[in-house]
Coordinates of C-alpha atoms and ligand atoms in Angstrom, one line a residue:
M1315 CA 0.0 0.0 0.0
T1316 CA 1.0 3.6 -0.4
I1317 CA 1.0 5.6 2.8
D1318 CA 0.2 9.3 2.2
G1319 CA -1.3 12.3 3.9
K1320 CA -4.8 10.7 4.1
T1321 CA -3.8 7.3 5.6
R1322 CA -5.8 6.5 8.7
T1323 CA -4.2 4.5 11.5
C1324 CA -5.7 1.8 13.7
G1325 CA -3.8 -0.3 16.2
L1326 CA -3.6 -2.7 19.1
I1327 CA -2.7 -1.8 22.7
G1328 CA -1.7 -4.5 25.1
N1329 CA 1.3 -6.1 26.7
P1330 CA 2.8 -8.2 25.1
V1331 CA 1.7 -7.6 21.5
E1332 CA 4.6 -9.0 19.6
H1333 CA 2.8 -12.2 18.5
T1334 CA -0.5 -10.8 17.5
L1335 CA -2.3 -11.8 14.3
S1336 CA -4.5 -8.7 14.3
P1337 CA -2.3 -6.8 11.8
V1338 CA -2.9 -9.7 9.4
I1339 CA -6.7 -9.2 9.8
H1340 CA -6.9 -5.5 9.3
N1341 CA -4.1 -4.9 6.8
T1342 CA -5.5 -7.7 4.6
L1343 CA -9.0 -6.2 4.8
A1344 CA -7.8 -2.7 4.0
A1345 CA -5.9 -4.0 1.0
R1346 CA -8.9 -6.1 -0.3
M1347 CA -11.4 -3.4 0.4
G1348 CA -9.3 -0.5 -1.0
H1349 CA -9.2 1.5 2.3
N1350 CA -6.3 3.8 2.9
L1351 CA -5.7 2.4 6.4
V1352 CA -2.8 0.9 8.3
Y1353 CA -2.9 -1.2 11.5
V1354 CA 0.0 -1.3 13.9
P1355 CA 0.6 -3.0 17.3
F1356 CA 1.6 -0.7 20.2
P1357 CA 3.1 -2.3 23.3
V1358 CA 1.8 -0.3 26.3
A1359 CA 3.7 -0.5 29.7
E1360 CA 1.9 -1.2 32.9
G1361 CA 0.2 2.0 34.3
K1362 CA 0.3 3.8 30.9
V1363 CA -3.1 2.8 29.4
A1364 CA -4.7 6.2 30.1
D1365 CA -1.7 8.0 28.5
A1366 CA -1.9 5.7 25.5
V1367 CA -5.6 6.4 24.9
K1368 CA -5.1 10.1 25.4
G1369 CA -2.2 10.0 23.0
A1370 CA -4.2 8.0 20.4
A1371 CA -7.0 10.7 20.6
A1372 CA -4.5 13.5 20.2
L1373 CA -3.0 11.7 17.1
N1374 CA -6.5 11.2 15.8
L1375 CA -6.2 7.4 15.5
L1376 CA -9.3 6.0 13.9
G1377 CA -9.6 3.0 16.3
L1378 CA -7.8 0.7 18.7
N1379 CA -8.1 -2.9 19.7
V1380 CA -7.3 -3.7 23.4
T1381 CA -5.8 -7.0 24.5
V1382 CA -4.5 -8.6 27.7
P1383 CA -4.1 -7.2 30.4
Y1384 CA -6.0 -4.0 29.7
K1385 CA -9.6 -5.0 28.6
S1386 CA -11.1 -3.8 31.9
E1387 CA -8.6 -1.1 32.9
V1388 CA -9.2 0.8 29.6
I1389 CA -12.8 1.4 30.6
G1390 CA -11.8 4.3 32.8
S1391 CA -10.3 6.2 29.8
L1392 CA -13.4 6.1 27.6
Q1393 CA -15.7 8.8 26.5
D1394 CA -18.6 6.4 26.1
I1395 CA -19.2 2.6 26.4
D1396 CA -21.6 0.3 24.5
P1397 CA -24.1 -1.2 27.0
L1398 CA -23.1 -4.8 26.1
A1399 CA -19.4 -4.1 26.9
A1400 CA -20.5 -2.4 30.1
H1401 CA -22.4 -5.5 31.1
I1402 CA -19.5 -7.7 30.3
G1403 CA -17.0 -5.4 32.0
A1404 CA -14.4 -5.7 29.3
V1405 CA -13.7 -3.7 26.1
N1406 CA -11.6 -4.9 23.2
T1407 CA -12.4 -2.2 20.6
L1408 CA -12.2 1.6 20.8
V1409 CA -13.9 3.7 18.1
R1410 CA -13.1 7.3 17.6
T1411 CA -15.9 9.7 18.4
E1412 CA -16.0 13.4 18.9
G1413 CA -14.1 14.1 22.1
G1414 CA -12.6 10.6 22.7
Y1415 CA -13.3 6.9 22.2
K1416 CA -16.3 4.7 22.6
G1417 CA -15.6 1.2 23.9
Y1418 CA -17.2 -2.0 22.5
N1419 CA -16.7 -5.7 23.1
T1420 CA -16.5 -7.6 19.8
D1421 CA -15.1 -10.8 21.4
M1422 CA -18.5 -12.0 22.3
E1423 CA -20.2 -11.3 18.9
G1424 CA -17.0 -12.7 17.3
L1425 CA -17.5 -16.0 19.1
Y1426 CA -21.2 -16.1 18.1
R1427 CA -20.3 -15.6 14.4
A1428 CA -17.6 -18.2 14.7
L1429 CA -20.0 -20.7 16.2
E1430 CA -22.6 -19.9 13.6
S1431 CA -20.1 -20.4 10.8
E1432 CA -19.4 -23.9 12.1
G1433 CA -23.1 -24.6 12.5
I1434 CA -23.0 -24.8 16.3
R1435 CA -26.2 -23.8 18.1
I1436 CA -26.5 -22.1 21.5
G1437 CA -30.2 -21.4 21.7
G1438 CA -32.0 -24.1 23.6
E1439 CA -28.8 -26.0 24.4
E1440 CA -27.2 -27.3 27.6
I1441 CA -23.6 -26.2 27.6
I1442 CA -20.5 -26.8 29.6
L1443 CA -18.3 -23.7 30.0
L1444 CA -14.8 -24.2 31.4
G1445 CA -13.3 -21.1 33.1
A1446 CA -14.5 -17.9 34.8
G1447 CA -11.9 -15.4 33.7
G1448 CA -12.5 -12.4 31.4
A1449 CA -13.2 -14.4 28.3
A1450 CA -15.4 -17.1 29.9
R1451 CA -17.4 -14.4 31.6
A1452 CA -18.2 -12.9 28.2
V1453 CA -19.1 -16.4 26.9
A1454 CA -21.4 -17.0 29.8
Y1455 CA -23.2 -13.8 29.0
L1456 CA -23.4 -14.7 25.3
C1457 CA -24.9 -18.1 26.0
A1458 CA -27.4 -16.7 28.5
S1459 CA -28.4 -13.9 26.2
K1460 CA -28.8 -16.1 23.2
G1461 CA -31.2 -18.4 24.9
A1462 CA -29.1 -21.3 26.2
E1463 CA -31.2 -23.7 28.3
R1464 CA -28.5 -24.1 30.9
V1465 CA -24.7 -23.4 31.2
Y1466 CA -22.7 -25.5 33.7
L1467 CA -19.8 -23.1 34.5
L1468 CA -16.9 -25.1 35.8
N1469 CA -13.9 -23.3 37.3
R1470 CA -10.9 -24.1 39.5
T1471 CA -11.9 -21.3 41.9
L1472 CA -15.5 -22.0 42.7
E1473 CA -16.1 -18.5 44.2
K1474 CA -15.3 -16.9 40.8
A1475 CA -17.7 -19.2 39.0
Q1476 CA -20.4 -18.3 41.6
T1477 CA -19.7 -14.5 41.1
V1478 CA -20.0 -14.8 37.3
A1479 CA -23.1 -16.9 37.6
S1480 CA -24.9 -14.5 39.9
E1481 CA -24.0 -11.5 37.8
V1482 CA -25.0 -13.0 34.5
N1483 CA -28.2 -14.6 35.9
Q1484 CA -29.2 -11.3 37.3
A1485 CA -28.4 -9.5 34.0
V1486 CA -30.7 -11.9 32.0
G1487 CA -33.3 -12.3 34.7
A1488 CA -33.1 -16.2 34.7
E1489 CA -31.2 -18.9 36.4
V1490 CA -29.2 -20.1 33.3
I1491 CA -25.7 -20.3 34.7
V1492 CA -25.0 -23.1 37.2
P1493 CA -21.6 -22.6 39.0
M1494 CA -19.5 -25.8 39.8
A1495 CA -16.0 -26.7 40.9
L1496 CA -13.9 -28.3 38.1
G1497 CA -13.7 -31.6 40.0
D1498 CA -17.5 -31.9 40.2
Y1499 CA -18.0 -32.7 36.5
G1500 CA -19.2 -36.2 37.6
R1501 CA -22.4 -34.5 38.9
L1502 CA -23.3 -33.3 35.3
P1503 CA -26.5 -34.8 33.9
E1504 CA -26.1 -38.1 31.9
R1505 CA -26.0 -36.7 28.3
R1506 CA -23.6 -35.2 25.8
F1507 CA -22.9 -31.5 25.7
L1508 CA -21.4 -28.6 23.7
A1509 CA -18.3 -27.7 25.8
I1510 CA -16.6 -24.3 25.4
Q1511 CA -13.0 -24.2 26.8
G1512 CA -12.4 -20.7 28.2
T1513 CA -9.5 -21.2 30.5
S1514 CA -5.9 -20.3 29.6
V1515 CA -4.7 -23.9 30.2
G1516 CA -3.2 -25.4 27.1
L1517 CA -2.1 -22.1 25.6
F1518 CA 1.3 -22.2 23.8
P1519 CA 4.0 -23.1 25.1
H1520 CA 2.0 -25.3 27.7
V1521 CA 0.6 -27.5 24.9
E1522 CA 0.5 -30.7 26.8
E1523 CA -1.9 -29.4 29.4
A1524 CA -5.7 -29.6 29.6
V1525 CA -7.8 -28.2 32.4
I1526 CA -9.5 -31.6 32.9
E1527 CA -7.7 -34.9 31.9
E1528 CA -10.2 -37.6 32.7
K1529 CA -11.7 -39.6 29.8
E1530 CA -15.1 -39.7 31.6
F1531 CA -15.4 -36.0 31.2
Y1532 CA -14.7 -36.0 27.5
Q1533 CA -17.2 -38.8 26.9
K1534 CA -19.8 -36.2 27.9
I1535 CA -18.9 -33.9 25.0
H1536 CA -20.3 -34.0 21.4
T1537 CA -18.7 -30.7 20.3
G1538 CA -15.7 -29.0 21.9
F1539 CA -14.8 -25.3 21.1
D1540 CA -11.5 -24.1 22.5
L1541 CA -11.1 -20.3 22.6
I1542 CA -7.3 -21.0 22.3
Y1543 CA -5.9 -21.1 18.7
S1544 CA -2.2 -21.5 19.5
P1545 CA -1.4 -24.4 19.3
W1546 CA -3.7 -25.2 16.3
E1547 CA -4.9 -28.4 18.1
T1548 CA -5.0 -28.0 21.9
R1549 CA -4.9 -31.0 24.2
F1550 CA -8.5 -30.3 25.1
M1551 CA -9.4 -30.6 21.4
R1552 CA -7.4 -33.8 21.0
L1553 CA -9.1 -35.3 24.1
V1554 CA -12.6 -34.4 22.7
R1555 CA -11.7 -36.0 19.3
E1556 CA -10.2 -39.1 20.9
N1557 CA -13.5 -39.6 22.7
G1558 CA -15.7 -39.3 19.6
G1559 CA -16.5 -35.6 19.6
T1560 CA -15.9 -32.8 17.1
A1561 CA -13.5 -30.0 18.0
Y1562 CA -12.7 -26.5 16.9
N1563 CA -10.1 -23.9 17.9
G1564 CA -10.6 -20.2 18.6
L1565 CA -9.1 -18.8 15.4
K1566 CA -12.4 -18.0 13.8
M1567 CA -13.4 -16.2 17.0
L1568 CA -10.3 -14.0 16.6
L1569 CA -11.1 -13.5 12.9
Y1570 CA -14.7 -12.3 13.6
Q1571 CA -13.9 -10.1 16.6
G1572 CA -11.4 -8.3 14.2
I1573 CA -13.9 -8.2 11.4
I1574 CA -16.6 -6.6 13.6
A1575 CA -14.0 -4.0 14.9
Y1576 CA -13.1 -3.2 11.3
E1577 CA -16.8 -2.8 10.4
L1578 CA -17.2 -0.4 13.3
W1579 CA -14.1 1.7 12.4
N1580 CA -15.0 2.0 8.7
N1581 CA -18.8 1.8 8.8
V1582 CA -18.8 -1.0 6.3
K1583 CA -20.0 -4.6 6.0
V1584 CA -17.2 -7.2 5.4
S1585 CA -18.3 -9.9 3.0
E1586 CA -18.0 -13.6 3.9
E1587 CA -15.6 -13.9 0.9
D1588 CA -13.3 -11.3 2.3
A1589 CA -13.6 -12.9 5.8
M1590 CA -12.6 -16.3 4.4
A1591 CA -9.7 -14.7 2.5
V1592 CA -8.4 -13.2 5.7
Y1593 CA -8.9 -16.6 7.5
E1594 CA -6.7 -18.3 5.0
Q1595 CA -4.0 -15.7 5.6
M1596 CA -4.2 -16.3 9.3
R1597 CA -4.2 -20.1 8.9
A1598 CA -0.9 -19.9 7.0
Y1599 CA 0.8 -18.9 10.3
F1600 CA 0.0 -22.3 11.7
Q1601 CA 1.4 -24.5 8.8
Ligands
LIG14 P1 -8.1 -15.0 32.5 O1 -9.0 -13.9 32.8 O2 -6.7 -14.9 33.0 O3 -8.8 -16.3 33.1 C1 -8.0 -17.5 33.1 C2 -9.0 -18.7 33.5 O4 -8.2 -19.9 33.4 C3 -9.6 -18.7 34.9 O5 -10.8 -19.3 34.8 C4 -8.6 -19.5 35.7 O6 -9.1 -20.2 36.8 C5 -8.3 -20.6 34.6 N1 -7.0 -21.2 34.9 C6 -5.7 -20.7 34.7 N2 -4.8 -21.5 35.1 C7 -5.4 -22.7 35.5 C8 -5.0 -23.9 35.9 N3 -3.7 -24.2 36.1 N4 -5.9 -24.9 36.3 C9 -7.2 -24.6 36.1 N5 -7.7 -23.4 35.7 C10 -6.8 -22.5 35.4 O7 -7.9 -15.2 30.9 P2 -8.9 -14.8 29.8 O8 -8.7 -13.4 29.3 O9 -10.3 -15.2 30.2 O10 -8.5 -15.8 28.6 C11 -8.7 -17.2 28.6 C12 -8.3 -17.8 27.3 O11 -9.1 -17.4 26.2 C13 -6.8 -17.4 26.9 O12 -6.1 -18.6 26.6 C14 -7.0 -16.6 25.7 O13 -6.0 -16.8 24.8 C15 -8.3 -17.1 25.1 N6 -9.0 -16.0 24.3 C16 -9.2 -16.2 23.0 C17 -9.8 -15.2 22.2 C18 -10.0 -15.5 20.7 O14 -10.3 -14.5 20.0 N7 -10.0 -16.7 20.2 C19 -10.3 -14.1 22.8 C20 -10.1 -13.9 24.2 C21 -9.5 -14.9 24.9 P3 -9.2 -19.4 38.2 O15 -10.4 -18.5 38.2 O16 -9.3 -20.5 39.2 O17 -7.9 -18.7 38.4

């Protein structure tokens, strides 16, 4: 691309940001859609988030993504926040408005589009969700707000599962989320479930770890969706497959959260053809 006086800049703030695939998403989309836009990662040191957002506004950056560990901290620096992001308590996308930035959470809608594109239903389903951190909390909210029948939320620290369950149940006005300790999976009803893996266990370089190891747990799963995409096949996914289930990684979630951010920044709709072209570019990093 040619950078000139009209080039708009978007970027990513987080720490670390060196291994991000987000530039692949946004720079590929800009090239395919003919937008004069460049996307750059910006490492932001601890305690500097407010300065970073202020600086971005002063430099008139069109938009920012926000990643670990600043998705909650950044909220204090926003001009405005989308109600969904406020409910979830985490923001991963900032959009330039007059006077500052408005914060959105596109992770959740990104996961929903990823599930849809694989033909995985949430509405009316009974779902196992592993984890109660930032990502799992958004997934719990997604499942509850998209009509899941029940979500068994299993976490190492039971109190965190209980907190997420009560907040989400209160937000949707129904007792959808059932908090449980990890070791209590034996108490799950006798049937097969969609299971969403939302802990950080198994993330590269700890590729030989899964949050639950026992075969009896994986025999309860017909479809496993791991939010992790590095490694390409996590141990959780391998255990699901070895016990007769189908498994997916989180790369399409990453793809669609980026696409939704790009749509917000540029006020456009990205076609499925462009989305799949970006996906192929991202996949190439895992071959
Ligand atoms: P987080 O807030 O740090 O939460 C970590 C979760 O993992 C907590 O539930 C924690 O349990 C659990 N955990 C950590 N170590 C454990 C262990 N040794 N044994 C059992 N449980 C353990 O992290 P996050 O932001 O939610 O992210 C979770 C994962 O989602 C990450 O791997 C991230 O890469 C992935 N993610 C993917 C996408 C995507 O676009 N595909 C987007 C967002 C996140 P405790 O509560 O007991 O500590």
